[in-house]
Amino acid sequence: MYLCSWRLLTSCQICSAGEHLEKIIPLIVQYCNVEDDELREYCFQAFESFVRRCPKEIDPHIPGVMRLCLKYITFDPNYNYDNEEEEEEEMMETENGEDEEQESDDEYSDDDDISWKVRRSAAKCLEAIVSSRHDLLPDFYKTLSPVLISRFKEREENVKADIFSAYISLLKQTLPIQSWLHASDASGKDDVPLTMLRNQVPNIVKALHKQLKEKSIKSRQGCFSLLTELANVLPGCLADHIPALVPGIVFSLADKSSSSNMRIDALSFLHVLLCNHQPEVFHPHIKSLLPPVVTCIGDPFYKITSEALLVTQQLVKVIRPLDKSCTFDAKPYVKDLFLGTLKRLKAADIDQEVKERAISSMGQIIYNLGDHLSTDLQPTLKIFLERLKNEITRLTTVKALTSIASSPLKIDLRPILGEGFPILASFLRKNQRALKLSTLTALDILVKNYSDSLKPAMIESVLTELPALITENDMHVSQVAIMFLTTLAKVYPSCISKISGSVLAEIFQLVHSPLLQGGALNAIIDFFQALVLTKTATMGYSELMKQLTAPIYSSGSAGASVTLHKQAYCSAAKCVAGLSSACPKEAPTTVNQFIQDVKNPKSSSAVKVLAFLSLAEMGRTTNLSAQRELKTVILEAFSSPSEEVKSAASYALGNISVGNLKEYLPFMLKEIGSQPKRQYLLLHSLKEVISSSPADGLKPYVEDIWALLFKHCECTEEGTRNVVAECLGKLTLVNPSELLPLLKKQLSSGSPHARSTVVTAVKFTIADQPQPIDALLKGCIGDFLKMLQDPDLNVRRVALAMFNSAAHNKPSLIRDLLNTVLPSLYNETKVRRELIREVEMGPFKHTVDDGLDVRKAAFECMYTLLESCLDRLDIYEYLNHVEDGLKDHYDIRMLTFIMLARLSTLCPNAVLQRLERLIEPLRATCSTKVKAGSVKQEFEKQDELKRSAMRAVAALLTIPEVEKSPAMAEFSSQIRSNPEMASLFESIQKDSASLPTTEAMDMS
């Protein structure tokens, strides 16, 4: 009867028993003490089911369940582990003897012993607890880890496999924590999981290293899987234990009875070990490691060969690291490595993966050991040339040649350059994006390191291919192509005259593209600077400046056909500043020209915007104080009818001030105080000064700036308050120990405007990189988060924005405060009827929800927490609010559909429990019909809502065992039977199926 009950309980797909666990758990605990191993097994299976499917209800019982698991994982009443070694010796003596007396069968035999089932179910239950409870990680390392390590000696293979699996699960849970812990949090704390794990590494190795030589292949594979995970979680942690591990690796590689998978696992572990540890720790063991690896390169099974070549590639870096001094003599090992790899490199009838890895491995051998290859080098390079001509292997070969060309050993590539260079040039015409990028990188290295060996004809063959690569359709390819052009301009200035036509035309077109920014823009600036220094007749400073600015000067004329995007002005201005810094003698004339352009009443707005932006970029790095009329010109522009001109003038004043704080900053502060009409523009200028100036330069002015900003933090204009807040936040970073307490003090201000400004200012002190303010901020961010309970709606909204910023950029600031902050956050997700009002617009009545922005901010915070603090959330409480959001306003439903799709991946079991309640709002959205006669936007809005809901449905259908839910089965049937819904679902599935394919194409 008991057995039937537990079987029924453990086979429940949705945990309907959850609400009765308070009564059920004590019963199961009681039955664990009954002397019946099969009953105990079902008890632990029930525990495992509850842990996986009813995590919230089982929570209070977890410590008790863990204690039982730890007790019964060691439950082996018929075996004495203390005498294990003596028994092993006896077995060694008697294993060849057939005439040993058998024990009496009347006594207890191993066939009757089913205690292993109890141990296995206890191990599986522990794995379920470990994989679902991030928050107990420190406790796991204190109590659970030592017991699991002590059980690595388990005699039953199946049980041992589950114990290894439980420990691997523990290691996997430890890995994500690294990204959340900053060094400042982790230092000196013994309870930090990584530190605790590091202290237990010697015990892990002690328990495993002997098993690496056991006959059991399953045990050895388990050991390697566990050690691989350990090396990934704690790189370098096995450095002191290499002598203990190497014999086991060699044994598995050389043992003829080892299966293919066994060898692959051993090679995979060796690869991880070589990657994650310093080369010196392996040097004493190279002599024993190398022969079996070389043997594996020659193995007939392609997967073993492939893995062995990967290990060889890493082994080469280890025996002769070129980035540091090394006393180890690699010479005795070169021949074996080279010949083993060469055999695979020459073979044509082998697996594609083996071909590619043989090329990569040989490339690494030549990079690190090329000077030891003597007469073998040139024939090997000829093979590379052949592989370059093969469509299947050309990409890998290009990458290998790039590596060889960058070797500090200065490998002689002259014999293959004559034939190879035109082949590389031809690759720039191919459609394969990855090939183009790798080829450009290879050509760049060859031009830098082998300029003496390249003939003009070779360079020209490449130059003709470049114009087609420089296009806004692929900014990254354009960037790499322009970087290559910069290298050519520096190494071969004479060839630059040949690029004046189409290549330059394409680059100028790119400068005026709205898509240009970041790396591609910097590459163009570097190219112009290199170009102007070549002093080529048709490409001097004045010619380049003319071509840069011509479209803008002509855009203001009556017959102009091109209207440039705002980004094009910024890009052109940065290029102008780059050229001026390369030719400092020409800069004053250019500055004068721009000032005249601004003063000229006939100049178009476009010309004035370019002039101010260029003055800004030049003034940031150059002192423009010699231009006496500059201040007047900028202030006059603040009265311009064009908003673009005013904004550009404000930007210019800020950046010119950065180049000369002493003269311009006091002037700016004075103007802010005396010119209320220009205040907004002047504050934007001040923001540029604070953002771009070094802290030391700003320190003398901090007090004056601070006082001035606080005068304006109660301004009724929200735009002005936001600029003031950004200035305050960025200024706080200059001297956090003094200024952060002053911000905190303002939280008690009677003005809601002042409080909102201060809270927004804190948002601007939080960055995703470590900063000196972090420790101070962690101590007081709780006070700022109390503003989530502020009576003013706007203060709560900006407090949510600040909370979201902290959760996204620096979760460690708020992780420990979530228990107190989450109730306030969840409170803001509720619809408040008192904030909904009706507005009459002519004959129509329009509903306005003043609380919508706050709710949106709250749901955005919830989504961010899902990514950064999942382990600190009560996922069932969280789902309650997601459920409410699914019935809310359009904007919030869109957000919660995305959250639901993410939850399906992160917490499938929790979602599965709530499926019935979650499906109803999805069904309602997908079934909604728009009223006839509605405007076009309403139809589009509803379509987008349906698509988003259907994406959530598609995500729910990926949850394991979801098909057993009656509600989901019914909804799926409804989708299939409704042509409109079926068509929508089909298109969603096609979209999601095409995503990986697209990525694969990009990577190819």
XYZ file of N, CA and C in Angstrom, residues 233-425:
579
model
N 35.184 26.031 -13.329
C 34.638 26.904 -12.282
C 35.747 27.667 -11.563
N 36.864 26.977 -11.300
C 37.985 27.593 -10.580
C 39.271 27.440 -11.390
N 39.469 28.240 -12.414
C 40.690 28.107 -13.227
C 41.944 28.215 -12.354
N 42.870 27.281 -12.585
C 44.134 27.312 -11.834
C 44.111 26.538 -10.533
N 42.919 26.022 -10.141
C 42.817 25.400 -8.813
C 43.530 24.050 -8.728
N 43.819 23.424 -9.882
C 44.447 22.092 -9.862
C 45.967 22.157 -10.065
N 46.521 23.362 -10.028
C 47.955 23.537 -10.315
C 48.829 22.687 -9.404
N 48.476 22.600 -8.126
C 49.294 21.843 -7.170
C 49.059 20.338 -7.261
N 48.068 19.947 -8.063
C 47.687 18.524 -8.086
C 47.954 17.856 -9.430
N 48.645 18.562 -10.308
C 48.942 17.987 -11.640
C 49.688 16.645 -11.512
N 50.696 16.524 -10.609
C 51.398 15.222 -10.495
C 50.459 14.065 -10.161
N 49.403 14.348 -9.397
C 48.463 13.276 -9.028
C 47.522 12.934 -10.179
N 47.249 13.900 -11.061
C 46.252 13.684 -12.117
C 46.841 13.127 -13.410
N 48.101 13.492 -13.704
C 48.705 13.084 -14.985
C 48.713 11.568 -15.183
N 49.103 10.743 -14.178
C 49.101 9.287 -14.414
C 47.730 8.761 -14.846
N 46.654 9.315 -14.248
C 45.302 8.875 -14.610
C 44.948 9.257 -16.040
N 45.369 10.452 -16.466
C 45.106 10.891 -17.846
C 45.839 9.975 -18.821
N 47.115 9.742 -18.539
C 47.945 8.897 -19.413
C 47.362 7.488 -19.475
N 46.902 6.971 -18.321
C 46.344 5.620 -18.264
C 45.134 5.501 -19.194
N 44.217 6.495 -19.134
C 43.004 6.427 -19.962
C 43.300 6.602 -21.443
N 44.370 7.360 -21.765
C 44.718 7.564 -23.172
C 45.440 6.345 -23.749
N 46.237 5.693 -22.906
C 47.082 4.597 -23.410
C 46.443 3.223 -23.231
N 45.497 3.103 -22.300
C 44.898 1.802 -21.996
C 44.114 1.268 -23.202
N 44.483 0.095 -23.667
C 43.848 -0.457 -24.868
C 42.397 -0.830 -24.623
N 42.042 -1.070 -23.367
C 40.652 -1.457 -23.080
C 39.727 -0.243 -22.995
N 40.329 0.975 -23.014
C 39.508 2.196 -22.931
C 38.628 2.344 -24.170
N 37.383 2.744 -23.932
C 36.480 2.964 -25.075
C 36.832 4.289 -25.748
N 36.247 4.522 -26.922
C 36.477 5.781 -27.644
C 36.024 6.968 -26.800
N 34.837 6.844 -26.207
C 34.320 7.944 -25.391
C 35.226 8.232 -24.196
N 35.822 7.169 -23.664
C 36.729 7.344 -22.521
C 37.925 8.209 -22.924
N 38.506 7.900 -24.104
C 39.654 8.676 -24.585
C 39.251 10.123 -24.873
N 38.073 10.288 -25.477
C 37.606 11.649 -25.801
C 37.427 12.462 -24.517
N 36.838 11.834 -23.472
C 36.644 12.541 -22.200
C 37.978 12.914 -21.564
N 38.949 11.997 -21.639
C 40.281 12.268 -21.058
C 40.957 13.409 -21.807
N 40.863 13.384 -23.142
C 41.459 14.471 -23.950
C 40.762 15.803 -23.684
N 39.452 15.754 -23.550
C 38.684 16.979 -23.288
C 39.101 17.590 -21.948
N 39.258 16.732 -20.934
C 39.705 17.236 -19.627
C 41.109 17.811 -19.727
N 41.981 17.113 -20.436
C 43.367 17.591 -20.584
C 43.385 18.959 -21.269
N 42.524 19.141 -22.256
C 42.456 20.433 -22.966
C 42.042 21.557 -22.009
N 41.002 21.296 -21.209
C 40.542 22.307 -20.236
C 41.644 22.605 -19.230
N 42.335 21.553 -18.811
C 43.424 21.694 -17.825
C 44.544 22.568 -18.388
N 44.920 22.309 -19.642
C 46.002 23.076 -20.285
C 45.595 24.547 -20.474
N 44.316 24.758 -20.782
C 43.839 26.134 -21.023
C 43.763 26.951 -19.736
N 43.440 26.281 -18.622
C 43.138 27.013 -17.389
C 44.270 27.069 -16.372
N 45.452 26.592 -16.758
C 46.573 26.594 -15.809
C 47.834 27.142 -16.473
N 48.758 27.599 -15.640
C 50.019 28.156 -16.149
C 50.880 27.059 -16.787
N 51.614 27.402 -17.871
C 52.416 26.384 -18.572
C 53.427 25.666 -17.672
N 54.032 26.403 -16.717
C 55.133 25.823 -15.917
C 54.710 24.554 -15.167
N 53.434 24.481 -14.745
C 53.025 23.331 -13.924
C 53.026 22.030 -14.731
N 52.995 22.140 -16.058
C 52.971 20.929 -16.896
C 54.360 20.484 -17.349
N 55.341 21.393 -17.281
C 56.663 21.084 -17.846
C 57.281 19.792 -17.321
N 57.192 19.485 -16.016
C 57.783 18.209 -15.552
C 57.079 16.972 -16.116
N 55.888 17.142 -16.693
C 55.087 15.980 -17.106
C 54.942 15.847 -18.625
N 55.562 16.763 -19.379
C 55.434 16.730 -20.844
C 55.913 15.383 -21.402
N 56.985 14.877 -20.814
C 57.585 13.622 -21.313
C 56.580 12.470 -21.268
N 55.739 12.436 -20.226
C 54.765 11.341 -20.139
C 53.444 11.663 -20.845
N 53.099 12.963 -20.945
C 51.829 13.346 -21.573
C 51.871 13.275 -23.093
N 53.001 13.676 -23.665
C 53.077 13.852 -25.118
C 52.869 12.563 -25.929
N 53.561 11.451 -25.598
C 53.425 10.246 -26.447
C 51.981 9.763 -26.608
N 51.177 9.642 -25.519
C 49.802 9.164 -25.750
C 48.950 10.150 -26.569
N 49.229 11.455 -26.414
C 48.472 12.447 -27.201
C 48.797 12.287 -28.681
N 50.104 12.126 -28.997
C 50.527 11.938 -30.397
C 49.929 10.649 -30.955
N 49.873 9.618 -30.124
C 49.256 8.352 -30.555
C 47.789 8.566 -30.910
N 47.099 9.374 -30.092
C 45.669 9.651 -30.333
C 45.468 10.444 -31.626
N 46.458 11.271 -32.012
C 46.346 12.000 -33.285
C 46.235 10.999 -34.434
N 46.915 9.883 -34.293
C 46.898 8.855 -35.342
C 45.779 7.850 -35.198
N 44.879 8.041 -34.230
C 43.787 7.090 -34.007
C 42.854 7.044 -35.219
N 42.354 5.860 -35.578
C 41.474 5.771 -36.755
C 40.112 6.442 -36.564
N 39.682 6.631 -35.296
C 38.370 7.249 -35.056
C 38.515 8.775 -35.098
N 37.768 9.412 -36.017
C 38.003 10.844 -36.286
C 37.744 11.736 -35.074
N 36.818 11.352 -34.182
C 36.515 12.204 -33.024
C 37.698 12.247 -32.051
N 38.378 11.119 -31.906
C 39.567 11.081 -31.041
C 40.670 11.925 -31.664
N 40.886 11.769 -32.974
C 41.909 12.556 -33.687
C 41.644 14.046 -33.525
N 40.377 14.419 -33.718
C 40.003 15.834 -33.641
C 40.297 16.411 -32.254
N 39.910 15.674 -31.227
C 40.134 16.153 -29.841
C 41.626 16.193 -29.535
N 42.377 15.199 -30.049
C 43.830 15.156 -29.809
C 44.532 16.342 -30.475
N 44.054 16.749 -31.659
C 44.653 17.901 -32.347
C 44.382 19.197 -31.577
N 43.208 19.266 -30.972
C 42.878 20.431 -30.142
C 43.817 20.504 -28.936
N 44.062 19.342 -28.331
C 45.005 19.276 -27.194
C 46.408 19.643 -27.655
N 46.812 19.135 -28.840
C 48.147 19.427 -29.383
C 48.357 20.924 -29.534
N 47.335 21.589 -30.052
C 47.419 23.033 -30.245
C 47.721 23.746 -28.919
N 47.061 23.296 -27.853
C 47.273 23.919 -26.541
C 48.611 23.483 -25.944
N 48.980 22.236 -26.223
C 50.231 21.684 -25.693
C 51.444 22.438 -26.245
N 51.343 22.839 -27.510
C 52.430 23.603 -28.153
C 52.644 24.923 -27.414
N 51.535 25.590 -27.057
C 51.637 26.855 -26.313
C 52.265 26.632 -24.937
N 52.031 25.459 -24.381
C 52.533 25.155 -23.039
C 54.033 24.864 -23.055
N 54.487 24.070 -24.043
C 55.905 23.682 -24.011
C 56.826 24.824 -24.422
N 56.265 25.817 -25.174
C 57.080 26.985 -25.479
C 56.212 28.240 -25.543
N 55.876 28.775 -24.372
C 55.092 30.015 -24.371
C 55.955 31.188 -24.830
N 55.488 31.924 -25.827
C 56.303 33.026 -26.376
C 56.016 34.365 -25.701
N 54.984 34.386 -24.841
C 54.647 35.666 -24.200
C 55.353 35.855 -22.861
N 56.196 34.895 -22.474
C 56.958 35.028 -21.229
C 58.257 34.235 -21.354
N 59.223 34.573 -20.510
C 60.496 33.842 -20.558
C 60.287 32.439 -20.004
N 60.963 31.483 -20.622
C 60.747 30.084 -20.233
C 62.052 29.306 -20.402
N 62.391 28.518 -19.392
C 63.663 27.768 -19.432
C 63.471 26.346 -19.955
N 62.208 25.931 -20.140
C 61.936 24.560 -20.578
C 62.426 24.344 -22.009
N 63.106 23.214 -22.224
C 63.639 22.903 -23.561
C 62.594 22.111 -24.359
N 62.037 22.780 -25.377
C 60.967 22.156 -26.175
C 61.512 21.287 -27.302
N 62.800 21.455 -27.615
C 63.360 20.839 -28.823
C 63.131 19.323 -28.930
N 63.318 18.548 -27.836
C 63.162 17.087 -27.963
C 61.754 16.648 -28.380
N 60.755 17.531 -28.217
C 59.365 17.124 -28.458
C 58.827 17.617 -29.801
N 59.612 18.465 -30.470
C 59.116 19.098 -31.698
C 58.831 18.056 -32.782
N 59.762 17.130 -32.953
C 59.658 16.172 -34.064
C 58.384 15.338 -33.959
N 58.115 14.798 -32.762
C 56.930 13.945 -32.599
C 55.636 14.717 -32.860
N 55.568 15.926 -32.287
C 54.371 16.756 -32.481
C 54.181 17.095 -33.958
N 55.281 17.488 -34.586
C 55.226 17.922 -35.984
C 54.812 16.772 -36.899
N 55.479 15.620 -36.761
C 55.199 14.495 -37.663
C 53.783 13.964 -37.472
N 53.328 13.902 -36.208
C 51.965 13.422 -35.930
C 50.919 14.313 -36.584
N 51.148 15.632 -36.483
C 50.190 16.591 -37.058
C 50.306 16.635 -38.581
N 51.542 16.540 -39.091
C 51.781 16.601 -40.535
C 51.041 15.485 -41.268
N 51.031 14.318 -40.658
C 50.364 13.175 -41.295
C 48.877 13.494 -41.521
N 48.267 14.119 -40.527
C 46.849 14.487 -40.647
C 46.664 15.672 -41.600
N 47.622 16.584 -41.624
C 47.538 17.756 -42.498
C 47.590 17.339 -43.972
N 48.392 16.330 -44.256
C 48.561 15.876 -45.656
C 47.357 15.083 -46.146
N 46.691 14.388 -45.213
C 45.599 13.492 -45.617
C 44.442 14.274 -46.220
N 43.946 13.806 -47.337
C 42.843 14.502 -48.017
C 41.506 13.829 -47.727
N 41.542 12.533 -47.419
C 40.304 11.766 -47.276
C 39.897 11.621 -45.810
N 39.886 12.725 -45.080
C 39.519 12.650 -43.666
C 38.371 13.604 -43.368
N 37.833 13.467 -42.160
C 36.691 14.269 -41.729
C 37.011 15.767 -41.776
N 35.994 16.562 -42.100
C 36.164 18.016 -42.213
C 36.735 18.631 -40.932
N 36.210 18.218 -39.773
C 36.671 18.771 -38.495
C 38.146 18.452 -38.265
N 38.554 17.243 -38.634
C 39.962 16.850 -38.475
C 40.846 17.695 -39.390
N 40.389 17.919 -40.641
C 41.159 18.768 -41.580
C 41.400 20.148 -40.969
N 40.312 20.742 -40.454
C 40.415 22.101 -39.918
C 41.316 22.154 -38.695
N 41.166 21.164 -37.822
C 41.986 21.186 -36.606
C 43.443 20.856 -36.882
N 43.687 20.054 -37.919
C 45.077 19.775 -38.310
C 45.742 21.058 -38.815
N 45.003 21.851 -39.577
C 45.530 23.135 -40.079
C 45.810 24.073 -38.909
N 44.839 24.201 -38.006
C 45.012 25.098 -36.848
C 46.173 24.651 -35.979
N 46.260 23.340 -35.774
C 47.320 22.794 -34.924
C 48.694 23.021 -35.543
N 48.803 22.793 -36.846
C 50.087 23.017 -37.528
C 50.432 24.510 -37.528
N 49.418 25.338 -37.686
C 49.654 26.778 -37.608
C 50.252 27.170 -36.268
N 49.728 26.557 -35.192
C 50.253 26.841 -33.842
C 51.678 26.316 -33.680
N 51.950 25.139 -34.263
C 53.310 24.565 -34.179
C 54.305 25.498 -34.860
N 53.937 26.007 -36.047
C 54.856 26.917 -36.763
C 54.997 28.231 -36.002
N 53.885 28.732 -35.427
C 53.919 29.987 -34.665
C 54.893 29.888 -33.480
N 54.781 28.777 -32.723
C 55.593 28.644 -31.497
C 56.936 27.963 -31.709
N 57.026 27.069 -32.713
C 58.236 26.238 -32.843
C 58.832 26.303 -34.244
N 58.429 27.283 -35.045
C 58.871 27.369 -36.445
C 60.375 27.391 -36.617
N 61.095 27.971 -35.660
C 62.559 28.047 -35.790
C 63.234 26.709 -35.557
N 62.481 25.700 -35.074
C 63.055 24.353 -34.876
C 62.726 23.414 -36.032
N 61.998 23.897 -37.036
C 61.526 22.992 -38.097
C 62.496 22.885 -39.271
N 63.435 23.815 -39.355
C 64.488 23.850 -40.409
C 63.904 23.513 -41.791
N 64.355 22.422 -42.401
C 63.978 22.116 -43.792
C 62.522 21.665 -43.938
N 61.875 21.333 -42.829
C 60.473 20.888 -42.911
C 59.512 22.057 -43.086
N 59.982 23.271 -42.797
C 59.086 24.423 -42.778
C 58.487 24.729 -44.153
N 59.353 24.865 -45.157
C 58.867 25.301 -46.480
C 57.891 24.304 -47.114
N 58.176 22.978 -47.086
C 57.179 22.036 -47.644
C 55.824 22.133 -46.921
N 55.879 22.408 -45.604
C 54.617 22.522 -44.839
C 53.843 23.753 -45.278
N 54.565 24.862 -45.501
C 53.898 26.087 -45.962
C 53.263 25.880 -47.336
N 53.892 25.049 -48.168
C 53.331 24.742 -49.492
C 51.982 24.005 -49.346
N 51.905 23.155 -48.293
C 50.626 22.456 -48.046
C 49.550 23.482 -47.674
N 49.951 24.476 -46.850
C 49.015 25.550 -46.497
C 48.502 26.251 -47.753
N 49.397 26.447 -48.711
C 49.016 27.115 -49.962
C 47.955 26.292 -50.698
N 48.145 24.967 -50.694
C 47.162 24.079 -51.332
C 45.813 24.157 -50.605
N 45.892 24.176 -49.265
C 44.641 24.239 -48.482
C 43.930 25.584 -48.686
N 44.715 26.617 -49.003
C 44.154 27.946 -49.260
C 43.308 27.948 -50.530
N 43.655 27.074 -51.456
C 42.938 27.010 -52.737
C 41.663 26.169 -52.629
N 41.509 25.476 -51.500
C 40.359 24.586 -51.322
C 39.229 25.325 -50.608
N 38.050 25.318 -51.209
C 36.922 26.074 -50.646
C 36.548 25.607 -49.239
N 36.731 24.320 -48.979
C 36.344 23.759 -47.680
C 37.286 24.212 -46.567
N 38.574 24.328 -46.882
C 39.572 24.584 -45.821
C 40.135 26.003 -45.841
N 39.688 26.852 -46.776
C 40.365 28.142 -46.949
C 40.224 29.068 -45.736
N 39.040 29.088 -45.095
C 38.847 29.995 -43.957
C 39.786 29.635 -42.808
N 39.848 28.353 -42.470
C 40.738 27.912 -41.382
C 42.195 28.207 -41.732
N 42.558 28.028 -43.009
C 43.936 28.277 -43.442
C 44.291 29.756 -43.335
N 43.352 30.625 -43.705
C 43.599 32.071 -43.581
C 43.885 32.424 -42.125
N 43.089 31.866 -41.199
C 43.291 32.142 -39.774
C 44.651 31.621 -39.296
N 45.028 30.425 -39.779
C 46.322 29.846 -39.397
C 47.469 30.702 -39.930
N 47.359 31.172 -41.187
C 48.410 32.022 -41.776
C 48.505 33.364 -41.048
N 47.365 33.886 -40.588
C 47.365 35.126 -39.795
C 48.190 34.917 -38.529
N 47.962 33.781 -37.888
C 48.704 33.451 -36.659
C 50.200 33.331 -36.949
N 50.546 32.596 -38.021
C 51.967 32.402 -38.363
C 52.634 33.738 -38.681
N 51.928 34.597 -39.435
C 52.502 35.889 -39.841
C 52.744 36.810 -38.649
N 51.968 36.606 -37.556
C 52.142 37.464 -36.379
C 53.125 36.889 -35.360
N 53.754 35.745 -35.705
C 54.688 35.102 -34.770
C 55.927 35.966 -34.518
N 56.321 36.104 -33.248
C 57.555 36.851 -32.950
C 58.818 36.165 -33.491
N 58.677 34.911 -33.965
C 59.840 34.186 -34.508
C 60.172 34.639 -35.929
N 59.336 35.541 -36.494
C 59.565 36.059 -37.856
C 59.725 34.916 -38.865
N 58.715 34.105 -38.973
C 58.729 32.954 -39.890
C 58.859 33.457 -41.337
N 59.703 32.792 -42.111
C 59.934 33.200 -43.499
C 58.787 32.715 -44.392
N 57.923 33.654 -44.792
C 56.770 33.293 -45.632
C 56.980 33.657 -47.106
N 58.162 34.150 -47.458
C 58.395 34.618 -48.831
C 58.059 33.580 -49.901
N 58.397 32.302 -49.700
C 58.116 31.328 -50.781
C 56.641 31.204 -51.149
N 55.732 31.557 -50.242
C 54.306 31.389 -50.592
C 53.592 32.721 -50.803
N 54.267 33.856 -50.542
C 53.585 35.151 -50.663
C 53.220 35.478 -52.110
N 54.130 35.178 -53.039
C 53.892 35.510 -54.449
C 52.608 34.904 -54.968
N 52.383 33.645 -54.636
C 51.178 32.961 -55.106
C 50.002 33.179 -54.149
N 50.320 33.311 -52.858
C 49.265 33.392 -51.826
C 48.559 34.726 -51.772
N 49.293 35.830 -52.006
C 48.712 37.163 -51.844
C 47.534 37.407 -52.806
N 47.690 37.088 -54.109
C 46.548 37.252 -55.027
C 45.350 36.372 -54.643
N 45.645 35.163 -54.101
C 44.540 34.288 -53.662
C 43.767 34.972 -52.531
N 44.521 35.544 -51.582
C 43.884 36.261 -50.473
C 43.058 37.445 -51.003
N 43.631 38.159 -51.977
C 42.909 39.299 -52.561
C 41.586 38.841 -53.174
